[in-house]
Amino acid sequence: MKRILKYLGCVAIGALAFSSCKKEGENIFNMFDDVTVTYHSTNPYAITDYKEVNAGDSVYLDYTITSAKEDMYAVCIFETSAAIPAKIILNDNQRRNYSGVVKLKMNTRVGKTSYRVWALNKAGVYLGDGYKTVTIEVRSDYKYWSSRELYIPDTLGKVKNCYMSLSTGELFNYSNGASSSDKIDLGLYRTPVSGTPNTYLYNVYALNSSPIPFTPYDISTWTKKATLFAAPKTAQSAAFLNLRTGDQILAAGKSAKPTLKGISTGLIPGSLFYFLTAEGKYGAFYVNSVSSNNSTGGVFLNVDVKIQN
C-alpha cells in the first residue's frame, strides 16, 4: 500500500509539472475578433443575412468593415464558387473603417450563393470577416429532368418508354401513350447504318412529323404536338452544364432557331439539341449515354432536359 501511495504521489507531481509548462494555442474562433463587418438595410435591394429572390432580381451588399487594432490595406468581396475574390485597395483615410456597396444582378445561376467581406493588412495577410456571411437564394426559373431513360420502341410488348414529355419529364410507351398523347413532345427510334452491321443512328421526331419516321406503331388517332427541334451538336457537356437560368436557356434556344420536326442525323453521348414546345417554351435536350448492350432491358438513351418554367 505504501508503494502504491508513493507511486500515485509521483504521478500527481508529474502531471502538475507538465500542466504548468503547457502553452495554450490561439483559438481560431476568437483570433480574428478585431475586425467587424456590418451589413446595412438601407434600401429594398439590400440584404443583411439571407434573402430569397427571383432570377434576374437586383441585390445590394451595403457594408461597413472596421478594424480595431491593425490597419487595413485591402477589402475583399468573395462569392462562393468564385476562383478568387474581388479586391478593393484602400487609401490612408480608410485604414480602420471602410464602407462600400456591391450591386449584383442575380441572373447567372439559381439556388444559394453566399458572400463574405474580409480585410487584408499591408502584407496581404487575412485580418478577418467579422464571422459574417450573407446568403442569397435565387428561385429556379427552369425545370430540370435528370437521367431519364428513353428506350428504343419494342414492337412486340410495346411497353418500352420511347416517348417523352419535355414539359413534365414523364416517359410513355405505346400502350399508355394514347391516353397521354397531348403531353408527348417526341418519340425515339433508330435506323441501321448502311454498310455497317449492328450500327445504328438514334433519332427523335415530333408526333406531327409527316411522314412519321417510325411506322410499326399506329398513332393516327393520337394528339400530335407541334414540337420543333434544332440541329444537334456534339461534345456539349460544358454547354449544357452552363445553362443555369431560364433566361440563359431562352437565349440559347432562340439562337439555335429550332425549325425541325425531327432529327435524323443521329444522337450520341454528348449530343445536345435545343427545342421549342407547342406551348412556346425553349429547352435543351442532352444525351448522357447510349446503352446499346443491355440484352434484357433493351437499348436506351440516358438523357437530361432543361426547360423554361
mmCIF file of C-alpha atoms in Angstrom, residues 15-299:
data_model
loop_
_atom_site.group_PDB
_atom_site.id
_atom_site.type_symbol
_atom_site.label_atom_id
_atom_site.label_comp_id
_atom_site.label_asym_id
_atom_site.label_seq_id
_atom_site.Cartn_x
_atom_site.Cartn_y
_atom_site.Cartn_z
ATOM 1 C CA ALA A 15 1.081 15.912 -14.072
ATOM 2 C CA LEU A 16 1.224 19.209 -12.193
ATOM 3 C CA ALA A 17 4.658 19.980 -13.581
ATOM 4 C CA PHE A 18 3.512 19.148 -17.145
ATOM 5 C CA SER A 19 0.418 21.353 -16.908
ATOM 6 C CA SER A 20 2.448 24.282 -15.608
ATOM 7 C CA CYS A 21 4.655 24.105 -18.734
ATOM 8 C CA LYS A 22 1.808 23.649 -21.273
ATOM 9 C CA LYS A 23 1.151 26.693 -23.538
ATOM 10 C CA GLU A 24 -2.344 27.417 -24.783
ATOM 11 C CA GLY A 25 -2.567 27.929 -28.581
ATOM 12 C CA GLU A 26 -4.690 30.600 -30.250
ATOM 13 C CA ASN A 27 -8.369 29.767 -30.715
ATOM 14 C CA ILE A 28 -9.438 30.030 -34.361
ATOM 15 C CA PHE A 29 -12.881 31.168 -33.203
ATOM 16 C CA ASN A 30 -11.648 34.337 -31.499
ATOM 17 C CA MET A 31 -8.305 35.164 -33.114
ATOM 18 C CA PHE A 32 -9.940 37.494 -35.710
ATOM 19 C CA ASP A 33 -12.236 39.436 -33.364
ATOM 20 C CA ASP A 34 -10.584 42.790 -34.148
ATOM 21 C CA VAL A 35 -12.452 43.067 -37.473
ATOM 22 C CA THR A 36 -16.197 43.634 -37.619
ATOM 23 C CA VAL A 37 -18.462 43.718 -40.656
ATOM 24 C CA THR A 38 -21.928 45.271 -40.606
ATOM 25 C CA TYR A 39 -24.476 44.874 -43.423
ATOM 26 C CA HIS A 40 -26.991 47.712 -43.707
ATOM 27 C CA SER A 41 -30.649 47.504 -44.786
ATOM 28 C CA THR A 42 -30.553 50.896 -46.479
ATOM 29 C CA ASN A 43 -32.959 50.107 -49.332
ATOM 30 C CA PRO A 44 -35.273 47.314 -50.563
ATOM 31 C CA TYR A 45 -32.454 45.677 -52.545
ATOM 32 C CA ALA A 46 -30.069 45.378 -49.567
ATOM 33 C CA ILE A 47 -29.605 42.130 -47.660
ATOM 34 C CA THR A 48 -28.159 41.682 -44.196
ATOM 35 C CA ASP A 49 -28.314 37.910 -43.673
ATOM 36 C CA TYR A 50 -30.457 35.753 -46.012
ATOM 37 C CA LYS A 51 -32.852 36.634 -48.804
ATOM 38 C CA GLU A 52 -34.832 34.696 -51.395
ATOM 39 C CA VAL A 53 -35.138 36.418 -54.781
ATOM 40 C CA ASN A 54 -36.242 35.709 -58.335
ATOM 41 C CA ALA A 55 -33.829 35.127 -61.203
ATOM 42 C CA GLY A 56 -32.841 38.491 -62.660
ATOM 43 C CA ASP A 57 -33.510 40.480 -59.460
ATOM 44 C CA SER A 58 -31.059 43.115 -58.214
ATOM 45 C CA VAL A 59 -29.393 42.749 -54.801
ATOM 46 C CA TYR A 60 -27.115 45.130 -52.873
ATOM 47 C CA LEU A 61 -24.428 44.318 -50.310
ATOM 48 C CA ASP A 62 -24.228 47.584 -48.357
ATOM 49 C CA TYR A 63 -21.491 47.016 -45.784
ATOM 50 C CA THR A 64 -19.089 48.669 -43.365
ATOM 51 C CA ILE A 65 -15.889 46.935 -42.267
ATOM 52 C CA THR A 66 -13.784 48.176 -39.352
ATOM 53 C CA SER A 67 -10.508 47.075 -37.759
ATOM 54 C CA ALA A 68 -9.871 47.921 -34.105
ATOM 55 C CA LYS A 69 -6.108 47.325 -33.876
ATOM 56 C CA GLU A 70 -4.464 46.897 -37.263
ATOM 57 C CA ASP A 71 -4.549 48.964 -40.448
ATOM 58 C CA MET A 72 -6.440 47.548 -43.423
ATOM 59 C CA TYR A 73 -4.867 47.894 -46.863
ATOM 60 C CA ALA A 74 -7.452 45.989 -48.930
ATOM 61 C CA VAL A 75 -11.012 44.706 -48.688
ATOM 62 C CA CYS A 76 -12.027 41.514 -50.481
ATOM 63 C CA ILE A 77 -15.510 40.517 -51.676
ATOM 64 C CA PHE A 78 -15.798 36.751 -52.068
ATOM 65 C CA GLU A 79 -18.579 34.795 -53.754
ATOM 66 C CA THR A 80 -18.865 31.060 -53.149
ATOM 67 C CA SER A 81 -17.745 29.060 -56.206
ATOM 68 C CA ALA A 82 -15.645 32.014 -57.449
ATOM 69 C CA ALA A 83 -11.973 31.293 -58.087
ATOM 70 C CA ILE A 84 -10.665 34.492 -56.482
ATOM 71 C CA PRO A 85 -12.283 37.381 -54.576
ATOM 72 C CA ALA A 86 -12.713 40.885 -55.922
ATOM 73 C CA LYS A 87 -10.209 43.219 -54.212
ATOM 74 C CA ILE A 88 -10.567 46.902 -53.283
ATOM 75 C CA ILE A 89 -7.358 48.789 -52.435
ATOM 76 C CA LEU A 90 -7.853 51.263 -49.575
ATOM 77 C CA ASN A 91 -6.283 54.688 -49.123
ATOM 78 C CA ASP A 92 -4.783 56.187 -45.941
ATOM 79 C CA ASN A 93 -8.133 57.587 -44.774
ATOM 80 C CA GLN A 94 -9.745 54.134 -44.893
ATOM 81 C CA ARG A 95 -7.289 52.080 -42.842
ATOM 82 C CA ARG A 96 -9.632 51.425 -39.900
ATOM 83 C CA ASN A 97 -13.068 51.961 -41.411
ATOM 84 C CA TYR A 98 -14.404 51.435 -44.911
ATOM 85 C CA SER A 99 -17.931 51.368 -46.366
ATOM 86 C CA GLY A 100 -18.987 50.123 -49.781
ATOM 87 C CA VAL A 101 -21.912 48.884 -51.841
ATOM 88 C CA VAL A 102 -21.778 45.872 -54.152
ATOM 89 C CA LYS A 103 -24.610 45.773 -56.707
ATOM 90 C CA LEU A 104 -25.461 42.314 -58.002
ATOM 91 C CA LYS A 105 -27.742 41.065 -60.768
ATOM 92 C CA MET A 106 -28.877 37.538 -59.927
ATOM 93 C CA ASN A 107 -29.007 36.193 -63.460
ATOM 94 C CA THR A 108 -26.119 33.725 -63.631
ATOM 95 C CA ARG A 109 -27.448 30.770 -61.593
ATOM 96 C CA VAL A 110 -30.285 29.603 -59.392
ATOM 97 C CA GLY A 111 -30.002 28.213 -55.868
ATOM 98 C CA LYS A 112 -27.975 29.522 -52.931
ATOM 99 C CA THR A 113 -24.896 31.750 -53.212
ATOM 100 C CA SER A 114 -23.046 33.142 -50.190
ATOM 101 C CA TYR A 115 -20.862 36.245 -49.897
ATOM 102 C CA ARG A 116 -18.167 37.321 -47.423
ATOM 103 C CA VAL A 117 -16.302 40.611 -46.954
ATOM 104 C CA TRP A 118 -12.865 40.493 -45.324
ATOM 105 C CA ALA A 119 -9.792 42.690 -44.800
ATOM 106 C CA LEU A 120 -6.089 42.248 -45.559
ATOM 107 C CA ASN A 121 -3.155 44.024 -43.915
ATOM 108 C CA LYS A 122 -0.167 45.597 -45.660
ATOM 109 C CA ALA A 123 1.469 42.190 -46.143
ATOM 110 C CA GLY A 124 -1.716 40.727 -47.633
ATOM 111 C CA VAL A 125 -2.472 38.702 -44.500
ATOM 112 C CA TYR A 126 -6.098 37.933 -43.647
ATOM 113 C CA LEU A 127 -7.424 40.056 -40.779
ATOM 114 C CA GLY A 128 -10.967 38.742 -40.506
ATOM 115 C CA ASP A 129 -14.524 38.975 -41.839
ATOM 116 C CA GLY A 130 -16.367 39.560 -38.577
ATOM 117 C CA TYR A 131 -17.607 35.959 -38.854
ATOM 118 C CA LYS A 132 -20.381 37.252 -41.127
ATOM 119 C CA THR A 133 -21.814 35.612 -44.256
ATOM 120 C CA VAL A 134 -24.816 36.689 -46.302
ATOM 121 C CA THR A 135 -26.702 34.229 -48.480
ATOM 122 C CA ILE A 136 -28.927 34.834 -51.482
ATOM 123 C CA GLU A 137 -31.208 32.083 -52.769
ATOM 124 C CA VAL A 138 -32.419 32.525 -56.337
ATOM 125 C CA ARG A 139 -35.692 30.740 -57.044
ATOM 126 C CA SER A 140 -35.400 28.414 -60.015
ATOM 127 C CA ASP A 141 -36.964 29.680 -63.249
ATOM 128 C CA TYR A 142 -36.473 26.421 -65.140
ATOM 129 C CA LYS A 143 -37.198 22.712 -64.756
ATOM 130 C CA TYR A 144 -34.500 20.062 -64.839
ATOM 131 C CA TRP A 145 -35.335 16.452 -65.699
ATOM 132 C CA SER A 146 -32.275 14.328 -64.897
ATOM 133 C CA SER A 147 -31.242 10.826 -66.039
ATOM 134 C CA ARG A 148 -34.405 9.890 -67.929
ATOM 135 C CA GLU A 149 -34.091 6.525 -69.722
ATOM 136 C CA LEU A 150 -35.673 6.792 -73.161
ATOM 137 C CA TYR A 151 -35.912 3.379 -74.867
ATOM 138 C CA ILE A 152 -35.919 2.197 -78.452
ATOM 139 C CA PRO A 153 -39.539 1.102 -79.145
ATOM 140 C CA ASP A 154 -40.310 -2.603 -78.920
ATOM 141 C CA THR A 155 -42.742 -3.925 -81.495
ATOM 142 C CA LEU A 156 -43.939 -6.973 -79.514
ATOM 143 C CA GLY A 157 -44.806 -5.997 -75.941
ATOM 144 C CA LYS A 158 -44.974 -2.278 -76.749
ATOM 145 C CA VAL A 159 -44.089 -1.435 -73.151
ATOM 146 C CA LYS A 160 -40.734 0.325 -73.555
ATOM 147 C CA ASN A 161 -40.796 4.048 -72.726
ATOM 148 C CA CYS A 162 -39.997 5.509 -76.140
ATOM 149 C CA TYR A 163 -41.984 8.764 -75.803
ATOM 150 C CA MET A 164 -41.251 11.779 -73.617
ATOM 151 C CA SER A 165 -42.972 14.906 -72.413
ATOM 152 C CA LEU A 166 -40.346 17.637 -72.329
ATOM 153 C CA SER A 167 -42.600 19.860 -70.219
ATOM 154 C CA THR A 168 -43.202 17.367 -67.386
ATOM 155 C CA GLY A 169 -40.317 14.912 -67.758
ATOM 156 C CA GLU A 170 -42.761 11.990 -67.995
ATOM 157 C CA LEU A 171 -41.998 8.935 -70.122
ATOM 158 C CA PHE A 172 -44.591 6.882 -72.004
ATOM 159 C CA ASN A 173 -44.778 3.693 -74.038
ATOM 160 C CA TYR A 174 -47.113 2.841 -76.890
ATOM 161 C CA SER A 175 -49.550 1.067 -74.582
ATOM 162 C CA ASN A 176 -50.154 4.040 -72.275
ATOM 163 C CA GLY A 177 -49.175 6.858 -74.635
ATOM 164 C CA ALA A 178 -52.518 7.163 -76.416
ATOM 165 C CA SER A 179 -54.297 8.497 -73.336
ATOM 166 C CA SER A 180 -51.483 11.000 -72.689
ATOM 167 C CA SER A 181 -50.508 11.909 -76.250
ATOM 168 C CA ASP A 182 -51.392 15.555 -75.612
ATOM 169 C CA LYS A 183 -48.314 15.648 -73.332
ATOM 170 C CA ILE A 184 -45.852 13.896 -75.644
ATOM 171 C CA ASP A 185 -43.235 16.063 -77.370
ATOM 172 C CA LEU A 186 -41.040 13.464 -79.028
ATOM 173 C CA GLY A 187 -40.526 9.811 -79.805
ATOM 174 C CA LEU A 188 -37.253 7.886 -80.112
ATOM 175 C CA TYR A 189 -36.375 5.368 -82.830
ATOM 176 C CA ARG A 190 -33.296 4.021 -84.560
ATOM 177 C CA THR A 191 -32.233 3.249 -88.120
ATOM 178 C CA PRO A 192 -29.408 0.959 -89.272
ATOM 179 C CA VAL A 193 -26.298 2.491 -90.794
ATOM 180 C CA SER A 194 -25.944 1.221 -94.353
ATOM 181 C CA GLY A 195 -22.879 -0.942 -94.886
ATOM 182 C CA THR A 196 -22.016 -1.149 -91.166
ATOM 183 C CA PRO A 197 -23.571 -4.177 -89.442
ATOM 184 C CA ASN A 198 -25.021 -3.734 -85.924
ATOM 185 C CA THR A 199 -24.566 0.037 -86.072
ATOM 186 C CA TYR A 200 -27.482 2.431 -85.710
ATOM 187 C CA LEU A 201 -28.459 6.073 -85.719
ATOM 188 C CA TYR A 202 -30.597 7.105 -82.752
ATOM 189 C CA ASN A 203 -33.115 9.778 -83.738
ATOM 190 C CA VAL A 204 -36.145 11.652 -82.405
ATOM 191 C CA TYR A 205 -39.281 13.032 -84.020
ATOM 192 C CA ALA A 206 -42.312 15.132 -83.149
ATOM 193 C CA LEU A 207 -45.662 13.379 -83.407
ATOM 194 C CA ASN A 208 -46.809 15.817 -86.100
ATOM 195 C CA SER A 209 -43.970 14.762 -88.424
ATOM 196 C CA SER A 210 -45.069 13.929 -91.946
ATOM 197 C CA PRO A 211 -44.385 11.238 -92.777
ATOM 198 C CA ILE A 212 -43.931 9.608 -89.361
ATOM 199 C CA PRO A 213 -40.431 8.074 -89.464
ATOM 200 C CA PHE A 214 -41.353 5.103 -87.240
ATOM 201 C CA THR A 215 -44.234 3.169 -88.813
ATOM 202 C CA PRO A 216 -44.682 -0.022 -86.728
ATOM 203 C CA TYR A 217 -46.770 1.980 -84.225
ATOM 204 C CA ASP A 218 -50.096 3.380 -85.395
ATOM 205 C CA ILE A 219 -50.523 6.843 -83.816
ATOM 206 C CA SER A 220 -53.073 8.126 -86.309
ATOM 207 C CA THR A 221 -55.628 8.849 -83.556
ATOM 208 C CA TRP A 222 -53.154 10.469 -81.142
ATOM 209 C CA THR A 223 -52.866 14.174 -80.393
ATOM 210 C CA LYS A 224 -49.855 15.437 -82.322
ATOM 211 C CA LYS A 225 -47.978 18.255 -80.601
ATOM 212 C CA ALA A 226 -46.008 20.592 -82.849
ATOM 213 C CA THR A 227 -42.651 20.464 -81.075
ATOM 214 C CA LEU A 228 -39.683 21.854 -83.017
ATOM 215 C CA PHE A 229 -36.008 20.877 -82.789
ATOM 216 C CA ALA A 230 -32.705 22.465 -83.732
ATOM 217 C CA ALA A 231 -29.865 20.505 -85.324
ATOM 218 C CA PRO A 232 -27.840 18.687 -82.643
ATOM 219 C CA LYS A 233 -24.251 19.455 -81.733
ATOM 220 C CA THR A 234 -21.732 17.074 -80.177
ATOM 221 C CA ALA A 235 -19.334 17.443 -77.212
ATOM 222 C CA GLN A 236 -21.783 19.736 -75.434
ATOM 223 C CA SER A 237 -21.308 18.708 -71.789
ATOM 224 C CA ALA A 238 -19.960 22.119 -70.715
ATOM 225 C CA ALA A 239 -22.600 23.987 -72.717
ATOM 226 C CA PHE A 240 -25.405 22.053 -71.021
ATOM 227 C CA LEU A 241 -23.860 22.467 -67.567
ATOM 228 C CA ASN A 242 -23.604 26.229 -68.076
ATOM 229 C CA LEU A 243 -27.347 26.598 -68.676
ATOM 230 C CA ARG A 244 -28.097 27.776 -65.136
ATOM 231 C CA THR A 245 -31.164 30.009 -65.512
ATOM 232 C CA GLY A 246 -34.324 30.103 -67.564
ATOM 233 C CA ASP A 247 -33.118 33.281 -69.263
ATOM 234 C CA GLN A 248 -29.946 31.528 -70.404
ATOM 235 C CA ILE A 249 -31.989 28.619 -71.773
ATOM 236 C CA LEU A 250 -34.273 31.082 -73.582
ATOM 237 C CA ALA A 251 -31.354 32.962 -75.158
ATOM 238 C CA ALA A 252 -29.549 29.786 -76.243
ATOM 239 C CA GLY A 253 -32.757 28.244 -77.577
ATOM 240 C CA LYS A 254 -33.657 31.305 -79.644
ATOM 241 C CA SER A 255 -30.127 31.480 -81.016
ATOM 242 C CA ALA A 256 -30.316 27.828 -82.132
ATOM 243 C CA LYS A 257 -33.552 28.527 -84.102
ATOM 244 C CA PRO A 258 -35.495 25.247 -83.746
ATOM 245 C CA THR A 259 -37.342 24.605 -87.024
ATOM 246 C CA LEU A 260 -37.088 20.814 -87.496
ATOM 247 C CA LYS A 261 -39.858 18.280 -86.865
ATOM 248 C CA GLY A 262 -37.297 15.554 -86.320
ATOM 249 C CA ILE A 263 -33.599 14.716 -86.057
ATOM 250 C CA SER A 264 -32.320 12.060 -88.458
ATOM 251 C CA THR A 265 -28.536 12.588 -88.275
ATOM 252 C CA GLY A 266 -28.116 10.567 -85.075
ATOM 253 C CA LEU A 267 -27.587 11.293 -81.386
ATOM 254 C CA ILE A 268 -24.526 10.112 -79.457
ATOM 255 C CA PRO A 269 -23.257 10.660 -75.893
ATOM 256 C CA GLY A 270 -22.516 14.364 -75.552
ATOM 257 C CA SER A 271 -25.123 15.394 -78.137
ATOM 258 C CA LEU A 272 -27.296 18.411 -77.352
ATOM 259 C CA PHE A 273 -30.164 19.971 -79.239
ATOM 260 C CA TYR A 274 -32.471 22.851 -78.375
ATOM 261 C CA PHE A 275 -36.218 22.618 -78.785
ATOM 262 C CA LEU A 276 -39.344 24.755 -78.753
ATOM 263 C CA THR A 277 -42.542 23.214 -77.400
ATOM 264 C CA ALA A 278 -46.023 23.894 -78.748
ATOM 265 C CA GLU A 279 -46.597 25.953 -75.579
ATOM 266 C CA GLY A 280 -43.754 28.295 -76.557
ATOM 267 C CA LYS A 281 -41.136 27.075 -74.040
ATOM 268 C CA TYR A 282 -37.492 26.695 -75.037
ATOM 269 C CA GLY A 283 -35.331 23.944 -73.659
ATOM 270 C CA ALA A 284 -32.202 21.824 -74.083
ATOM 271 C CA PHE A 285 -32.021 18.038 -74.554
ATOM 272 C CA TYR A 286 -28.697 16.395 -73.652
ATOM 273 C CA VAL A 287 -27.615 12.754 -74.156
ATOM 274 C CA ASN A 288 -25.577 11.381 -71.254
ATOM 275 C CA SER A 289 -25.073 7.890 -72.649
ATOM 276 C CA VAL A 290 -26.371 5.243 -75.036
ATOM 277 C CA SER A 291 -26.854 1.762 -73.589
ATOM 278 C CA SER A 292 -26.549 -0.492 -76.629
ATOM 279 C CA ASN A 293 -25.513 -3.786 -74.974
ATOM 280 C CA ASN A 294 -28.361 -4.232 -72.491
ATOM 281 C CA SER A 295 -29.838 -7.534 -73.736
ATOM 282 C CA THR A 296 -32.548 -7.790 -71.065
ATOM 283 C CA GLY A 297 -33.726 -4.215 -70.666
ATOM 284 C CA GLY A 298 -33.339 -3.075 -74.245
ATOM 285 C CA VAL A 299 -31.446 -0.181 -75.785
#
